[in-house]
Amino acid sequence: MRHFPPRANNSRPCGEGTGPPGENGMPRAKRRPALYGRGMIRERRFAPFVAVVIGIATFSAMDAAMKSAALQTGVYTALLLRNAGGTLLILPAWLATSRRLPSPTVLRVHLQRSAVTACMAALFFYGLVRIPMAEGIAISFIAPLVALYFAAAMLGETIRPGAILASLLGIAGVIVIAAGRFGAGELDRETALGTAAILVSALFYAVNLVLQRKQALLAGPVEVTLFQNLLTALILLGFAPWLLVWPDAAALRAILAGAVLATLALLFLAWGYARAEAQALMPIEYSGFLWAALFGWLLFGERIDTGTVAGAVLIVAGCALAARSRPEKHLEHVIA
């Protein structure tokens, strides 16, 4: 509770009548301290970055839950039920806060990102069940670098001079990871298919990152999360007659955990991307490597080899180069 000092003897509010005389001879009130100083501005500036860090950590936990479910019941079933569960989880929040359907323009963006997400997620989890989590995440790290070019084309953002070199470092990192596998004699057919699937998924993810920024500027986090889950589930539902396999209790628990974690992650990321420029937030995506390594080790006993670490370092170095000078103009796009 805020403490207010006692009033002066003349019953005027504290601070009045204690300063030097003003132009009209009456005492001038002392200047009160500003309620919003540099510290609060700095906190508001960094809040989107904190939100995205939490979102990436939550998404990594979701990846682990979905890998577990996909190993038990298949990638398609896990994805379909996760998005259906996410829709049911976020629907009450949308009904309580909005109930307003998006305009055709906004709905088109929702649909575009959902279509991209359906392809991206199917390819990613197809690959993730075939290679370790940390390796899969490290390979997918090329997405934010590729997204720099998509951001320029789709959002009109300026590509910095270091973006090309950063992209080359990212590609070199992927090559180092693959070379480490090949040198250890572990690059069999399944591993190669998994690696290729995650590489293609990373291209979809690059488009997804840019659409995420565009979507977040048009709609609030609850609406984004609802329609992201709903439309993705409807897209996947068309393949149910051929691919759906009803899961057992253990797989259902893993899918439910994935739905909860994905919903929370989407809320954090939508909030963060609405309040900062896409290319300023994209480097945070690379913190996912640490979370993937942790969850892969805890849940699947996966160990990280030196090639994966070296490749991840190269890609993260590219990230740091691309984000070396962050623009401040994103403050103009803050949504209250």
Coordinates of C-alpha atoms in Angstrom, one line a residue:
M1 CA 0.0 0.0 0.0
R2 CA 1.3 3.4 -0.9
H3 CA 2.1 5.7 2.0
F4 CA 1.0 9.3 1.9
P5 CA 2.8 11.9 4.1
P6 CA 0.7 14.0 6.5
R7 CA -0.8 17.3 5.3
A8 CA 0.8 20.6 6.2
N9 CA -0.7 22.8 9.0
N10 CA -2.5 25.0 6.5
S11 CA -4.5 22.0 5.3
R12 CA -3.1 22.3 1.8
P13 CA -2.0 19.1 0.1
C14 CA 1.5 18.1 0.9
G15 CA 4.0 19.9 -1.3
E16 CA 1.9 23.1 -1.8
G17 CA 3.0 26.3 -0.2
T18 CA 6.6 25.1 0.5
G19 CA 8.3 26.3 -2.7
P20 CA 9.5 29.8 -3.7
P21 CA 6.9 32.5 -4.5
G22 CA 5.3 32.3 -8.0
E23 CA 4.4 35.2 -10.3
N24 CA 1.1 36.0 -8.4
G25 CA 2.9 36.0 -5.0
M26 CA 1.4 32.8 -3.9
P27 CA 3.7 30.0 -2.9
R28 CA 4.7 27.7 -5.8
A29 CA 4.2 24.0 -5.3
K30 CA 7.2 21.8 -5.4
R31 CA 7.7 19.6 -8.4
R32 CA 6.4 16.1 -7.8
P33 CA 8.6 13.2 -8.9
A34 CA 7.5 11.7 -12.2
L35 CA 5.4 8.6 -11.9
Y36 CA 6.9 7.1 -15.1
G37 CA 10.6 7.4 -15.3
R38 CA 13.3 5.8 -17.4
G39 CA 13.1 2.6 -15.4
M40 CA 9.4 2.1 -16.3
I41 CA 10.1 2.9 -19.9
R42 CA 12.9 0.4 -19.9
E43 CA 10.7 -2.2 -18.4
R44 CA 8.0 -1.7 -21.0
R45 CA 10.6 -1.9 -23.7
F46 CA 12.0 -5.2 -22.5
A47 CA 8.6 -6.8 -21.6
P48 CA 8.1 -8.1 -25.2
F49 CA 11.5 -9.8 -25.1
V50 CA 10.7 -11.5 -21.7
A51 CA 7.3 -12.7 -23.1
V52 CA 8.9 -14.2 -26.1
V53 CA 11.6 -16.0 -24.0
I54 CA 8.8 -17.5 -21.9
G55 CA 6.9 -18.4 -25.0
I56 CA 9.9 -20.2 -26.6
A57 CA 10.6 -22.2 -23.3
T58 CA 6.9 -23.2 -23.2
F59 CA 7.0 -24.2 -26.9
S60 CA 10.1 -26.4 -26.2
A61 CA 8.2 -28.2 -23.4
M62 CA 5.3 -28.6 -25.8
D63 CA 7.7 -30.1 -28.4
A64 CA 8.8 -32.7 -25.8
A65 CA 5.1 -33.6 -25.0
M66 CA 4.2 -33.9 -28.7
K67 CA 7.3 -36.0 -29.5
S68 CA 6.2 -38.4 -26.7
A69 CA 2.6 -38.5 -28.1
A70 CA 3.7 -38.9 -31.7
L71 CA 6.0 -41.8 -30.8
Q72 CA 2.9 -43.5 -29.3
T73 CA 0.1 -42.6 -31.7
G74 CA 1.6 -41.0 -34.8
V75 CA 2.3 -37.4 -35.8
Y76 CA -1.1 -36.7 -37.5
T77 CA -3.3 -37.8 -34.6
A78 CA -1.1 -35.9 -32.0
L79 CA -1.3 -32.7 -34.1
L80 CA -5.0 -32.9 -34.8
L81 CA -6.0 -33.5 -31.2
R82 CA -3.6 -31.0 -29.8
N83 CA -5.1 -28.2 -31.9
A84 CA -8.6 -29.4 -31.2
G85 CA -7.8 -29.4 -27.5
G86 CA -6.1 -25.9 -27.7
T87 CA -9.3 -24.6 -29.3
L88 CA -11.5 -25.8 -26.4
L89 CA -9.0 -24.4 -23.9
I90 CA -8.9 -20.9 -25.3
L91 CA -12.6 -20.7 -26.4
P92 CA -13.9 -19.6 -22.9
A93 CA -11.4 -16.8 -22.8
W94 CA -12.5 -15.5 -26.2
L95 CA -16.2 -15.8 -25.3
A96 CA -15.5 -13.8 -22.1
T97 CA -13.4 -11.0 -23.7
S98 CA -14.5 -10.6 -27.3
R99 CA -17.0 -12.8 -29.1
R100 CA -16.4 -10.6 -32.1
L101 CA -15.6 -12.4 -35.3
P102 CA -12.6 -11.1 -37.2
S103 CA -13.1 -9.1 -40.4
P104 CA -12.4 -10.8 -43.8
T105 CA -9.0 -9.2 -44.0
V106 CA -7.9 -10.4 -40.5
L107 CA -9.5 -13.8 -41.1
R108 CA -7.5 -14.2 -44.3
V109 CA -4.3 -13.6 -42.3
H110 CA -5.5 -16.1 -39.7
L111 CA -6.1 -18.7 -42.4
Q112 CA -2.7 -18.0 -44.1
R113 CA -0.8 -18.6 -40.9
S114 CA -2.9 -21.7 -40.0
A115 CA -2.2 -23.3 -43.4
V116 CA 1.5 -22.5 -43.0
T117 CA 1.5 -23.9 -39.4
A118 CA -0.2 -27.1 -40.4
C119 CA 2.6 -27.8 -43.0
M120 CA 5.3 -26.6 -40.7
A121 CA 4.2 -28.7 -37.7
A122 CA 3.6 -31.9 -39.6
L123 CA 7.1 -31.8 -41.1
F124 CA 8.7 -30.7 -37.9
F125 CA 7.3 -33.5 -35.7
Y126 CA 7.8 -36.1 -38.5
G127 CA 11.5 -35.1 -38.3
L128 CA 11.6 -34.8 -34.5
V129 CA 10.6 -38.4 -33.9
R130 CA 13.6 -39.5 -36.0
I131 CA 16.4 -37.3 -34.5
P132 CA 17.2 -35.9 -31.0
M133 CA 15.3 -32.8 -29.9
A134 CA 18.3 -30.5 -29.6
E135 CA 19.5 -31.5 -33.1
G136 CA 16.1 -30.9 -34.6
I137 CA 15.8 -27.5 -32.9
A138 CA 19.3 -26.5 -34.0
I139 CA 18.6 -27.3 -37.6
S140 CA 15.3 -25.3 -37.4
F141 CA 17.3 -22.3 -36.2
I142 CA 17.9 -21.3 -39.8
A143 CA 14.2 -20.1 -39.9
P144 CA 14.7 -16.8 -38.1
L145 CA 17.6 -16.0 -40.5
V146 CA 15.5 -16.8 -43.6
A147 CA 12.7 -14.9 -42.0
L148 CA 14.7 -11.7 -42.2
Y149 CA 14.2 -11.8 -46.0
F150 CA 10.5 -12.6 -45.7
A151 CA 10.1 -9.7 -43.2
A152 CA 11.6 -7.4 -45.8
A153 CA 9.3 -8.7 -48.6
M154 CA 6.1 -9.0 -46.5
L155 CA 6.4 -6.3 -43.8
G156 CA 8.6 -3.8 -45.5
E157 CA 11.3 -4.1 -42.8
T158 CA 14.9 -3.2 -43.8
I159 CA 17.5 -6.0 -44.1
R160 CA 20.6 -5.0 -42.3
P161 CA 24.0 -5.4 -44.0
G162 CA 25.0 -8.3 -41.7
A163 CA 22.0 -10.4 -42.7
I164 CA 23.7 -12.1 -45.7
L165 CA 26.7 -13.1 -43.6
A166 CA 24.4 -14.2 -40.8
S167 CA 22.5 -16.5 -43.2
L168 CA 25.8 -18.0 -44.4
L169 CA 26.8 -18.7 -40.8
G170 CA 23.4 -20.4 -40.3
I171 CA 23.8 -22.6 -43.4
A172 CA 27.4 -23.5 -42.2
G173 CA 25.9 -24.5 -38.8
V174 CA 23.5 -26.9 -40.5
I175 CA 26.3 -28.4 -42.6
V176 CA 28.4 -29.0 -39.5
I177 CA 25.5 -30.8 -37.7
A178 CA 24.9 -33.0 -40.7
A179 CA 28.7 -33.7 -41.1
G180 CA 28.9 -34.7 -37.5
R181 CA 26.2 -37.3 -38.0
F182 CA 27.8 -38.5 -41.2
G183 CA 31.2 -38.8 -39.6
A184 CA 29.8 -40.8 -36.7
G185 CA 28.2 -43.2 -39.2
E186 CA 24.7 -42.3 -37.9
L187 CA 23.3 -40.7 -41.0
D188 CA 20.9 -43.6 -42.0
R189 CA 17.8 -43.3 -44.1
E190 CA 15.5 -42.4 -41.2
T191 CA 17.9 -39.7 -39.9
A192 CA 18.3 -38.3 -43.3
L193 CA 14.5 -38.1 -43.8
G194 CA 14.1 -36.5 -40.4
T195 CA 16.8 -33.9 -41.1
A196 CA 15.3 -33.1 -44.5
A197 CA 11.8 -32.7 -43.1
I198 CA 13.0 -30.3 -40.4
L199 CA 14.9 -28.2 -43.0
V200 CA 11.7 -27.9 -45.1
S201 CA 9.7 -27.2 -42.0
A202 CA 12.2 -24.4 -41.2
L203 CA 11.3 -22.6 -44.4
F204 CA 7.6 -22.7 -43.5
Y205 CA 8.6 -21.6 -40.0
A206 CA 10.3 -18.5 -41.5
V207 CA 7.1 -17.5 -43.2
N208 CA 5.2 -18.3 -40.0
L209 CA 7.4 -15.9 -38.0
V210 CA 6.6 -13.0 -40.3
L211 CA 2.9 -13.8 -40.5
Q212 CA 3.0 -14.0 -36.7
R213 CA 4.2 -10.4 -36.5
K214 CA 1.5 -9.3 -39.1
Q215 CA -1.2 -11.2 -37.3
A216 CA -0.3 -9.9 -33.9
L217 CA -0.7 -6.3 -35.2
L218 CA -4.2 -7.1 -36.4
A219 CA -5.6 -9.1 -33.5
G220 CA -5.2 -9.6 -29.8
P221 CA -3.5 -12.6 -28.3
V222 CA -6.7 -14.5 -27.4
E223 CA -8.1 -14.1 -30.9
V224 CA -4.8 -15.1 -32.4
T225 CA -4.6 -18.2 -30.3
L226 CA -8.2 -19.3 -30.8
F227 CA -8.1 -19.0 -34.6
Q228 CA -4.6 -20.4 -34.9
N229 CA -5.8 -23.6 -33.1
L230 CA -9.3 -23.8 -34.7
L231 CA -8.3 -23.2 -38.3
T232 CA -5.2 -25.5 -38.1
A233 CA -7.5 -28.3 -36.6
L234 CA -10.0 -27.8 -39.4
I235 CA -7.3 -28.0 -42.1
L236 CA -5.9 -31.2 -40.5
L237 CA -9.4 -32.7 -40.1
G238 CA -9.8 -33.2 -43.8
F239 CA -7.2 -36.0 -43.6
A240 CA -8.8 -37.8 -40.7
P241 CA -10.5 -40.7 -42.7
W242 CA -7.1 -41.9 -43.8
L243 CA -4.7 -40.9 -41.0
L244 CA -6.5 -40.7 -37.6
V245 CA -5.6 -43.4 -35.1
W246 CA -7.4 -43.0 -31.7
P247 CA -4.7 -42.8 -29.0
D248 CA -4.6 -44.6 -25.7
A249 CA -4.7 -42.9 -22.2
A250 CA -1.0 -42.2 -22.0
A251 CA -0.9 -40.6 -25.4
L252 CA -4.0 -38.6 -24.6
R253 CA -2.3 -37.2 -21.5
A254 CA 0.7 -36.2 -23.5
I255 CA -1.5 -34.6 -26.2
L256 CA -3.5 -32.7 -23.5
A257 CA -0.2 -31.4 -22.0
G258 CA 0.9 -30.3 -25.5
A259 CA -2.4 -28.5 -26.0
V260 CA -2.1 -26.6 -22.8
L261 CA 1.6 -25.7 -23.4
A262 CA 1.0 -24.7 -27.0
T263 CA -1.9 -22.4 -26.0
L264 CA 0.2 -20.7 -23.3
A265 CA 3.1 -20.3 -25.7
L266 CA 0.9 -18.8 -28.4
L267 CA -0.5 -16.2 -25.9
F268 CA 3.0 -15.2 -24.8
L269 CA 4.4 -15.0 -28.4
A270 CA 1.3 -13.1 -29.8
W271 CA 1.6 -10.5 -27.0
G272 CA 5.4 -10.1 -27.5
Y273 CA 5.3 -9.9 -31.3
A274 CA 2.6 -7.2 -31.1
R275 CA 4.9 -5.0 -29.2
A276 CA 8.3 -5.3 -30.9
E277 CA 9.6 -5.5 -34.4
A278 CA 9.9 -9.0 -35.9
Q279 CA 13.7 -8.9 -36.6
A280 CA 14.4 -7.7 -33.0
L281 CA 12.6 -10.6 -31.5
M282 CA 13.7 -13.4 -33.8
P283 CA 17.1 -13.9 -32.2
I284 CA 15.3 -15.1 -29.0
E285 CA 14.2 -18.1 -31.0
Y286 CA 17.7 -19.5 -30.5
S287 CA 17.2 -19.9 -26.7
G288 CA 15.1 -22.9 -27.7
F289 CA 18.3 -25.0 -28.2
L290 CA 19.0 -24.9 -24.5
W291 CA 15.4 -25.9 -23.6
A292 CA 15.3 -28.7 -26.2
A293 CA 18.6 -30.1 -24.9
L294 CA 17.2 -30.0 -21.3
F295 CA 13.9 -31.7 -22.2
G296 CA 15.4 -34.2 -24.5
W297 CA 17.9 -35.3 -21.9
L298 CA 15.2 -35.4 -19.1
L299 CA 12.5 -37.2 -21.0
F300 CA 14.2 -39.2 -23.7
G301 CA 17.8 -39.6 -22.4
E302 CA 19.2 -37.8 -25.5
R303 CA 22.8 -36.6 -25.4
I304 CA 24.3 -33.7 -27.4
D305 CA 27.3 -34.4 -29.5
T306 CA 30.0 -31.8 -30.3
G307 CA 28.9 -31.5 -33.9
T308 CA 25.4 -30.4 -32.8
V309 CA 26.9 -27.9 -30.3
A310 CA 29.4 -26.5 -32.9
G311 CA 26.6 -26.1 -35.5
A312 CA 24.3 -24.4 -33.0
V313 CA 27.1 -22.0 -32.1
L314 CA 27.6 -21.0 -35.7
I315 CA 23.9 -20.4 -36.2
V316 CA 23.5 -18.4 -33.0
A317 CA 26.6 -16.4 -34.1
G318 CA 24.7 -15.6 -37.2
C319 CA 21.7 -14.6 -35.1
A320 CA 23.8 -12.2 -33.0
L321 CA 25.3 -10.7 -36.2
A322 CA 21.9 -10.1 -37.7
A323 CA 20.6 -8.5 -34.5
R324 CA 23.7 -6.5 -33.6
S325 CA 22.0 -3.1 -33.9
R326 CA 18.4 -3.3 -32.9
P327 CA 16.1 -0.5 -34.2
E328 CA 14.1 1.6 -31.8
K329 CA 11.4 2.4 -34.2
H330 CA 9.4 -0.6 -33.1
L331 CA 8.2 1.4 -30.1
E332 CA 6.0 3.3 -32.5
H333 CA 4.0 0.1 -33.1
V334 CA 3.3 -0.6 -29.4
I335 CA -0.3 -1.7 -28.9
A336 CA -1.7 -0.6 -25.5

